[in-house]
Coordinates of C-alpha atoms in Angstrom, one line a residue:
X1 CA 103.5 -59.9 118.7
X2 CA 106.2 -57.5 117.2
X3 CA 104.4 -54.7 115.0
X4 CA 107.3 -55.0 112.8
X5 CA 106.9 -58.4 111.5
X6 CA 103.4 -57.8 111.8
X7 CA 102.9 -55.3 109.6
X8 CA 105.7 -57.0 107.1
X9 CA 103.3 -59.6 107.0
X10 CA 100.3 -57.4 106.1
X11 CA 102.4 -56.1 103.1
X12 CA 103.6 -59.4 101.9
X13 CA 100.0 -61.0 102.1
X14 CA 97.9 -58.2 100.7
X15 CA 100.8 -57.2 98.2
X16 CA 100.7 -53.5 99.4
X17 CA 104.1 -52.5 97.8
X18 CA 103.6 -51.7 94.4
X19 CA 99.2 -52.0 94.0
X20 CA 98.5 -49.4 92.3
X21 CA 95.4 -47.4 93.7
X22 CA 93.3 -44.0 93.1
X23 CA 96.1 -41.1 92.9
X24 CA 96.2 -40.0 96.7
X25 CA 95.2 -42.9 98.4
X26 CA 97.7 -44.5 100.7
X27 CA 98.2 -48.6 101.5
X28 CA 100.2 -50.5 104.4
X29 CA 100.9 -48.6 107.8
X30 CA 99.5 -44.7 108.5
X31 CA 100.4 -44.1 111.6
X32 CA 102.8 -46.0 114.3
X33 CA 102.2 -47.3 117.6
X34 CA 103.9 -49.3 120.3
X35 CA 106.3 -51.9 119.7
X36 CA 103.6 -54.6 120.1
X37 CA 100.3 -55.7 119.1
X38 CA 98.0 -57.5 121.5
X39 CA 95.0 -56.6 120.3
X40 CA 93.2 -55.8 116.7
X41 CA 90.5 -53.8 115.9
X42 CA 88.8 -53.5 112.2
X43 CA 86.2 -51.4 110.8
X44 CA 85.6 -49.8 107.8
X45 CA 86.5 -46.5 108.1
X46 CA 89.3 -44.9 110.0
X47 CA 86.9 -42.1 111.4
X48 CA 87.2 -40.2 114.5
X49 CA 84.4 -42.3 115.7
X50 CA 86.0 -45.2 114.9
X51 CA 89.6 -44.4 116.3
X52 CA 88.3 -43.6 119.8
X53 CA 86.0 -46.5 120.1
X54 CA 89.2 -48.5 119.0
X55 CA 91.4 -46.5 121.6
X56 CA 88.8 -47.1 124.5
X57 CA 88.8 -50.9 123.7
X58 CA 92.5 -50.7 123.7
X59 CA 93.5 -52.0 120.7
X60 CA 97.0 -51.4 119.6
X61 CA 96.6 -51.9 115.8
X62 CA 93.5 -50.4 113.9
X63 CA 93.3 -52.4 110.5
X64 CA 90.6 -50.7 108.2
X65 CA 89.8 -50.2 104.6
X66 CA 89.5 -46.4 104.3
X67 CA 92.3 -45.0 105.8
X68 CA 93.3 -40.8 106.8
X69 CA 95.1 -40.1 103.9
X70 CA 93.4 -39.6 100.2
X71 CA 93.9 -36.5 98.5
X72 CA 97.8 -36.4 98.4
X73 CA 99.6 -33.9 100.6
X74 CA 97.6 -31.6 103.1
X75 CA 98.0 -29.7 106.4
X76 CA 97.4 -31.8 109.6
X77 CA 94.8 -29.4 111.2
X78 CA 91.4 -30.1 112.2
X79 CA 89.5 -33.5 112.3
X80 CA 92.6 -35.2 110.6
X81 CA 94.8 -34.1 113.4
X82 CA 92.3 -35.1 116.2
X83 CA 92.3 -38.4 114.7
X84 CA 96.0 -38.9 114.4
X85 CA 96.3 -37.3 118.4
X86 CA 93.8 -40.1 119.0
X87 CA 96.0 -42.8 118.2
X88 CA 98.8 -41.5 119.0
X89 CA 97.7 -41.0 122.5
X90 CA 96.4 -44.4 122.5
X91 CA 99.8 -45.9 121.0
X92 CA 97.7 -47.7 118.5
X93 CA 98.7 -48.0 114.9
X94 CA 96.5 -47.5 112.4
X95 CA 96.8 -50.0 109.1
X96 CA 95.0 -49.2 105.7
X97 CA 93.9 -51.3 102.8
X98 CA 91.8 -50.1 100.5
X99 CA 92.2 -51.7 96.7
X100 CA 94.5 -54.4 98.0
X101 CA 92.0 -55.6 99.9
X102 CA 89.2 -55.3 97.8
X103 CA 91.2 -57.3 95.1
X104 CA 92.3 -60.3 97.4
X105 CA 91.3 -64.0 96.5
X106 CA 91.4 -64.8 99.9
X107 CA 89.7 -62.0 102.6
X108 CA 89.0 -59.7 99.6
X109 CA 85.7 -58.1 100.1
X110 CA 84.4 -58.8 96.8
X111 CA 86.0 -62.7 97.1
X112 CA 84.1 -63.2 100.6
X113 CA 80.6 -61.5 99.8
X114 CA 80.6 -63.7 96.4
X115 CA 81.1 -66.9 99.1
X116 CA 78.5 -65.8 101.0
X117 CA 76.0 -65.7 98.2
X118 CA 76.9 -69.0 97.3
X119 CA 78.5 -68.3 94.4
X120 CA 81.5 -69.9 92.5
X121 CA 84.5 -67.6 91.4
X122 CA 84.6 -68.0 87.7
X123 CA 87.2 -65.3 87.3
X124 CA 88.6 -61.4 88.0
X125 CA 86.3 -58.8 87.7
X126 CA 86.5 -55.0 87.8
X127 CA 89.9 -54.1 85.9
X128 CA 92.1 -51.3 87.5
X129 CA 95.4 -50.7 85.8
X130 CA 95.8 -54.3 85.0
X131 CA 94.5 -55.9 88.2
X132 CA 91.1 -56.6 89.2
X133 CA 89.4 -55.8 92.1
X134 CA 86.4 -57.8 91.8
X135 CA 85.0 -60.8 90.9
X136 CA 82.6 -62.8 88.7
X137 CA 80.5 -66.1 88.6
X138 CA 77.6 -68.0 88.3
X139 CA 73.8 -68.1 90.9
X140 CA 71.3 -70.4 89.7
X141 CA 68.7 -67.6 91.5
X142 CA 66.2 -65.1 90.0
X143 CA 67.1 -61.1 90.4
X144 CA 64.2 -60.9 93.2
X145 CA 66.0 -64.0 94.7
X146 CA 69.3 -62.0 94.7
X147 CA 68.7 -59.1 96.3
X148 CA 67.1 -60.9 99.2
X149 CA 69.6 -63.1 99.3
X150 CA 71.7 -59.8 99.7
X151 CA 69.3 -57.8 102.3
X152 CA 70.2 -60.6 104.9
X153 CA 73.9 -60.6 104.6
X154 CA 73.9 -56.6 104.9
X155 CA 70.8 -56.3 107.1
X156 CA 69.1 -53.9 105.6
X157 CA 67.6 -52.5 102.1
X158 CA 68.9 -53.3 99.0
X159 CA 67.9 -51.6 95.7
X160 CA 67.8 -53.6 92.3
X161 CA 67.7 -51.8 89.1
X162 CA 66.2 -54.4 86.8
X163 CA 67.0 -54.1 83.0
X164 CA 64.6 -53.9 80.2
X165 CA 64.5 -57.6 80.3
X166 CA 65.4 -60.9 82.3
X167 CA 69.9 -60.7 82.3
X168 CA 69.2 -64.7 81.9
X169 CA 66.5 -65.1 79.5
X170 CA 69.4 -65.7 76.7
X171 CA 71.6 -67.8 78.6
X172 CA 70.6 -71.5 80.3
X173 CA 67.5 -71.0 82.7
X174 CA 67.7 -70.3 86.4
X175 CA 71.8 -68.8 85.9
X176 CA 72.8 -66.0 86.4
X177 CA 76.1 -64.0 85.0
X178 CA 76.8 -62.0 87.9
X179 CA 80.2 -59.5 89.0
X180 CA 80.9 -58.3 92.4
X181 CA 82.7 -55.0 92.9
X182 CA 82.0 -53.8 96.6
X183 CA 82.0 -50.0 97.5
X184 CA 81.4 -47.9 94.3
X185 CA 81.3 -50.5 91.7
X186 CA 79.2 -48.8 89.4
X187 CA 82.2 -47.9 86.7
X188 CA 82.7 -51.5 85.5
X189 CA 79.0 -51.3 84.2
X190 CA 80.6 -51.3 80.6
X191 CA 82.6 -53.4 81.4
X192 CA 80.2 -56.1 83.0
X193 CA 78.3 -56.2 79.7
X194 CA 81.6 -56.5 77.9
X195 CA 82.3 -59.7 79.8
X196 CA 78.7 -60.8 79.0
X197 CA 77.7 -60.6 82.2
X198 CA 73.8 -59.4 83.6
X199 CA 74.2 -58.4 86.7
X200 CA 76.4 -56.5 88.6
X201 CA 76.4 -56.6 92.7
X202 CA 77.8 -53.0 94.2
X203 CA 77.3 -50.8 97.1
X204 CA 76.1 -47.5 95.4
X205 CA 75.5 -45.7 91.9
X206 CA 75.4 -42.0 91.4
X207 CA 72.1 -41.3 89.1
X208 CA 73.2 -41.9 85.5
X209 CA 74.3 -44.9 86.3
X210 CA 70.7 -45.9 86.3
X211 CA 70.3 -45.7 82.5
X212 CA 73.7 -46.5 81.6
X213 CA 73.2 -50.2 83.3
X214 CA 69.6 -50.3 82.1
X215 CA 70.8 -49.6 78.2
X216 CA 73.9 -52.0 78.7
X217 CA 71.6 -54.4 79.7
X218 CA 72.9 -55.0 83.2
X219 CA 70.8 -55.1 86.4
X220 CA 72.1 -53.3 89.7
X221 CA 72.2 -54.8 93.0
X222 CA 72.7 -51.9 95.3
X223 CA 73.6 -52.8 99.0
X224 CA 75.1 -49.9 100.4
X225 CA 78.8 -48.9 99.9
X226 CA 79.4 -49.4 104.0
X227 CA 77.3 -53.0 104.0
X228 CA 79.2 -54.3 101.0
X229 CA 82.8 -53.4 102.3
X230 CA 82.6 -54.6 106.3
X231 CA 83.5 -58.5 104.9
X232 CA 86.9 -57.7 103.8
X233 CA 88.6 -56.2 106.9
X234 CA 86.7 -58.7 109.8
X235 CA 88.2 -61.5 106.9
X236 CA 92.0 -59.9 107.1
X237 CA 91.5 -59.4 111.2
X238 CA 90.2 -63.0 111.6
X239 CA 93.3 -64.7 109.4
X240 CA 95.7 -62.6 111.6
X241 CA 94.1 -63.4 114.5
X242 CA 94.2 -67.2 113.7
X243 CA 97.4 -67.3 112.2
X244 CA 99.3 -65.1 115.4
X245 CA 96.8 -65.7 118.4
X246 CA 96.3 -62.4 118.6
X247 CA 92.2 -61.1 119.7
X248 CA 90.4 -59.0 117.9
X249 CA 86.7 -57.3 117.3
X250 CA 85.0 -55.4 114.8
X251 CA 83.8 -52.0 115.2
X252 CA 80.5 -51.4 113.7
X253 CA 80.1 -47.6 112.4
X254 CA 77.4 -48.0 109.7
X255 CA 76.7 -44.8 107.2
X256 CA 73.3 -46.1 106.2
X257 CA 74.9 -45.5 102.4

């Protein structure tokens, strides 16, 4: 497969030109490889752990969701330049999506984990400069049913922050109002009890988040900012994969966080 008309089609389907993201952050192609792509790797992060595992499986296209480049312009020394030797060495290209793919309908992160729990996309979710990057919908499931519904899709502990008082004791019983926002969802906390919601399903909070949800009346579902955001990229790698007949695996680097 070209890596041209690949990565044309990455743009085009994740509508990388023109998303906006955090100031810094860079969408669509990082670095370049070879001419051809016959074999994809995902993961998460585009660590220096990641990029040689990717390298010794010899993958010629890294797809993941946090890419090298955040903070706007900066020296290529140190552990940023290892990792670009890495895949330069390799001749493997390294793709980023970050909010694009968060904010998909399709292999979004917050679209697939809401699938996965069953639940039916009412609407957008988690507004950023016009565009959402989450979701929202409906579980017939209590809070203690939800976050063990969520410890067995990410395999591990999940934290719920309960609110004063049951999120669906004013609404009809057994349902639950609940927004998905993967990663560091805990900003659109206001904004989840603007939308009426009571529960909101993220990867981490920082601690004031603990009593702004708890006086907003909104319960946390904590997952872990890693567990919540490996759905996205394995999604995007499996549609290319299907839709090119190209292989690919995921590369599993959990944080634990």
């Amino acid at each position: 497969m070209k890596s041209e008309h690949l990565f044309r089609f990455l743009d085009e389907f994740l509508g990388i030109p023109g998303f906006p993201d955090y100031a810094g952050a860079v969408n669509g192609l990082q670095v370049e490889g070879g001419d051809e792509v016959g074999k994809i790797a995902a993961a998460v992060d585009a660590s220096e752990e990641t990029i040689e595992i990717a390298a010794q499986a010899g993958a010629d296209l890294l797809l993941v969701h946090h890419g090298l480049f955040w903070g706007g312009c900066a020296p290529l020394t140190g552990p940023k330049l290892r990792k670009v030797k890495l895949a330069l060495r390799a001749e493997m290209a390294i793709y980023s999506a970050h909010l694009p793919l968060d904010a998909h309908s399709e292999v979004g992160n917050a679209a697939i984990l809401a699938g996965e729990l069953g639940m039916e996309v009412a609407g957008g979710f988690g507004d950023h400069e016009g565009l959402h990057v989450g979701c929202w919908g409906k579980l017939d499931v209590s809070l203690e049913e939800l976050r063990t519904a969520m410890e067995v899709l990410v395999e591990g502990p999940v934290r719920l922050i309960p609110p004063p008082r049951d999120p669906g004791a004013a609404r009809e019983p057994g349902s639950l109002r609940v927004g998905v926002v993967t990663g560091a969802g805990h900003g659109f906390i206001d904004e989840a009890a603007e939308k009426g919601l009571g529960v909101l399903v993220t990867g981490e909070a920082p601690h004031h988040a603990y009593h702004q949800a708890r006086e907003a009346g909104i319960a946390l579902v904590l997952a872990g900012h890693y567990a919540t955001e490996t759905w996205g990229v394995r999604a995007l790698a499996a549609h290319v994969g299907e839709v090119y007949g190209i292989p690919w695996e995921f590369i599993d680097v959990p944080t634990g966080l």
